[in-house]
Amino acid sequence: MKALFAKGYGVSYDDLKAWGGSVEFSSYEDGGNLLADNHLDCFAFSVGGTASTVMQIEQQVDVVILPIDDAARNALADAYGTVTFTVEPGVYQCVTEPVPVVGDYTCIVGRKDLPDDLVTALCRTMWEDKGNLEKAVGDMKELTPGEAVPEKVASHPAAAAYWAGVR
């Protein structure tokens, strides 16, 4: 979130504080509770396609999901390789028209010196056992070979080769 404010809008946490605001760091659940209890005015976080936290908050207080403008999304894409996700109507009660937001992907981070055969085996297992992984992590259904290795993210050569080979 710090990067969104800094790179997307040229605003620092110090700026927010100087304007009379404050910044709190908490878990999704605690942040949601603080918003629902009127202890926070805004709650910013990164989640997959559907977040039960947002649904829970909506049951307690009226909320709105704020769109992120093109310039801010593009600045983050250039800096970090993020993408635009769209929160579609019907996902949450408060969303009545498509809302563009910053999107990123769940990633697996490993050492650069991992053996190629191990990295290939990890990628193969993830792809070939995707159905079982989806049962535990719903966002896994979004995994595609074309998006498994984002262009602007440094990747292990064996991972890049595996995903290019299954496209």
XYZ file of C-alpha atoms in Angstrom:
167
model
C 0.000 0.000 0.000
C 2.908 2.292 0.734
C 4.033 1.905 -2.890
C 0.543 2.761 -4.176
C 0.546 6.034 -2.277
C 4.184 6.868 -3.080
C 4.511 5.765 -6.713
C 0.875 6.102 -7.727
C 0.005 9.395 -6.090
C 3.271 10.933 -4.852
C 2.026 10.807 -1.257
C 3.990 9.475 1.709
C 2.733 8.215 5.038
C 4.278 11.375 6.513
C 2.066 13.441 4.175
C -1.021 11.598 5.412
C 0.010 12.267 9.009
C 0.690 15.950 8.259
C -2.851 16.206 6.872
C -4.221 14.920 10.170
C -4.423 11.251 9.271
C -2.764 8.241 10.783
C -1.533 4.901 9.500
C -2.287 1.630 11.275
C -0.825 -1.766 10.442
C -2.949 -4.803 11.187
C -4.132 -8.153 9.901
C -7.023 -8.384 7.444
C -9.390 -9.435 10.203
C -8.288 -6.735 12.648
C -8.327 -4.051 9.948
C -11.812 -5.094 8.919
C -13.010 -4.971 12.516
C -11.448 -1.532 13.048
C -13.241 -0.220 9.950
C -16.558 -1.791 10.949
C -16.210 -0.305 14.455
C -15.507 3.185 13.009
C -11.930 3.211 14.322
C -10.627 3.466 10.739
C -11.908 5.528 7.830
C -10.113 3.529 5.152
C -8.732 0.008 4.921
C -6.296 -0.841 2.116
C -5.079 -4.354 1.443
C -4.241 -6.841 -1.255
C -6.417 -9.915 -1.732
C -7.457 -12.320 -4.440
C -10.623 -12.116 -6.488
C -13.040 -12.357 -3.585
C -12.248 -11.483 0.023
C -14.418 -12.739 2.846
C -13.065 -9.817 4.891
C -14.837 -7.353 2.594
C -18.055 -9.372 2.756
C -17.879 -9.385 6.542
C -17.290 -5.620 6.683
C -20.269 -5.052 4.348
C -22.515 -6.829 6.845
C -21.582 -4.268 9.505
C -21.106 -0.930 7.755
C -21.706 0.681 4.349
C -18.485 0.703 2.341
C -17.250 1.608 -1.105
C -14.337 0.137 -3.040
C -12.363 3.018 -4.491
C -11.091 2.752 -8.058
C -7.382 3.281 -8.674
C -6.860 5.669 -11.579
C -4.955 4.765 -14.752
C -1.900 6.878 -13.913
C -1.437 5.255 -10.500
C -1.974 1.730 -11.860
C 0.479 2.390 -14.696
C 3.104 3.781 -12.305
C 2.903 0.631 -10.191
C 2.940 -1.602 -13.269
C 6.103 0.113 -14.497
C 7.795 -0.126 -11.101
C 6.652 -3.551 -9.895
C 5.009 -5.436 -12.744
C 1.526 -5.255 -11.249
C -1.539 -5.501 -13.455
C -5.056 -4.102 -13.483
C -7.737 -6.250 -11.916
C -11.383 -5.323 -12.149
C -13.767 -5.918 -9.271
C -16.941 -6.858 -11.090
C -20.498 -6.052 -9.990
C -21.963 -8.763 -7.835
C -18.711 -9.769 -6.165
C -19.524 -7.454 -3.263
C -22.796 -5.730 -2.363
C -21.187 -2.300 -2.713
C -19.940 -2.873 -6.263
C -22.567 -1.879 -8.818
C -20.213 -1.153 -11.726
C -16.712 -2.413 -12.608
C -13.994 -0.987 -10.338
C -10.377 -0.983 -11.622
C -7.816 -1.773 -8.920
C -4.162 -2.746 -8.672
C -3.659 -6.462 -9.115
C -0.788 -8.701 -8.275
C -0.309 -12.412 -8.134
C 0.504 -14.876 -5.426
C 4.067 -15.918 -6.032
C 6.523 -18.507 -4.861
C 9.872 -17.042 -3.903
C 12.983 -19.200 -3.897
C 16.732 -18.852 -3.979
C 18.394 -18.194 -7.329
C 20.719 -21.148 -6.833
C 17.997 -23.808 -6.589
C 18.749 -26.702 -8.948
C 16.934 -26.531 -12.278
C 15.427 -29.991 -11.836
C 13.901 -29.017 -8.485
C 12.401 -25.797 -9.873
C 11.028 -27.667 -12.885
C 9.508 -30.315 -10.605
C 7.872 -27.616 -8.440
C 6.368 -25.903 -11.486
C 5.202 -29.202 -12.992
C 3.585 -30.267 -9.729
C 1.834 -26.923 -9.395
C 0.492 -27.111 -12.950
C -0.381 -30.797 -13.074
C -1.965 -30.795 -9.599
C -3.686 -27.430 -10.020
C -7.124 -28.919 -9.335
C -6.136 -30.115 -5.880
C -4.333 -26.863 -5.090
C -7.495 -24.907 -6.011
C -9.363 -26.740 -3.262
C -6.996 -25.256 -0.685
C -6.270 -21.897 -2.342
C -9.134 -20.673 -4.522
C -6.960 -18.159 -6.346
C -4.987 -21.043 -7.877
C -7.767 -21.418 -10.464
C -6.430 -18.201 -12.018
C -3.032 -19.803 -12.716
C -2.248 -19.922 -16.429
C 1.046 -20.627 -18.188
C 0.868 -17.214 -19.855
C 0.725 -15.383 -16.533
C 2.794 -17.721 -14.359
C 5.951 -15.683 -14.966
C 5.136 -11.959 -15.228
C 7.370 -10.097 -17.681
C 8.772 -7.603 -15.199
C 9.492 -10.090 -12.424
C 12.890 -11.787 -12.299
C 12.359 -15.536 -12.486
C 14.468 -18.648 -12.158
C 15.509 -19.740 -15.681
C 14.053 -23.223 -15.141
C 10.685 -21.740 -14.110
C 10.630 -19.469 -17.155
C 11.511 -22.427 -19.395
C 8.868 -24.699 -17.870
C 6.017 -22.208 -18.215
C 7.076 -21.242 -21.746
C 7.020 -24.930 -22.652
C 3.453 -25.541 -21.460
C 1.918 -22.468 -23.110
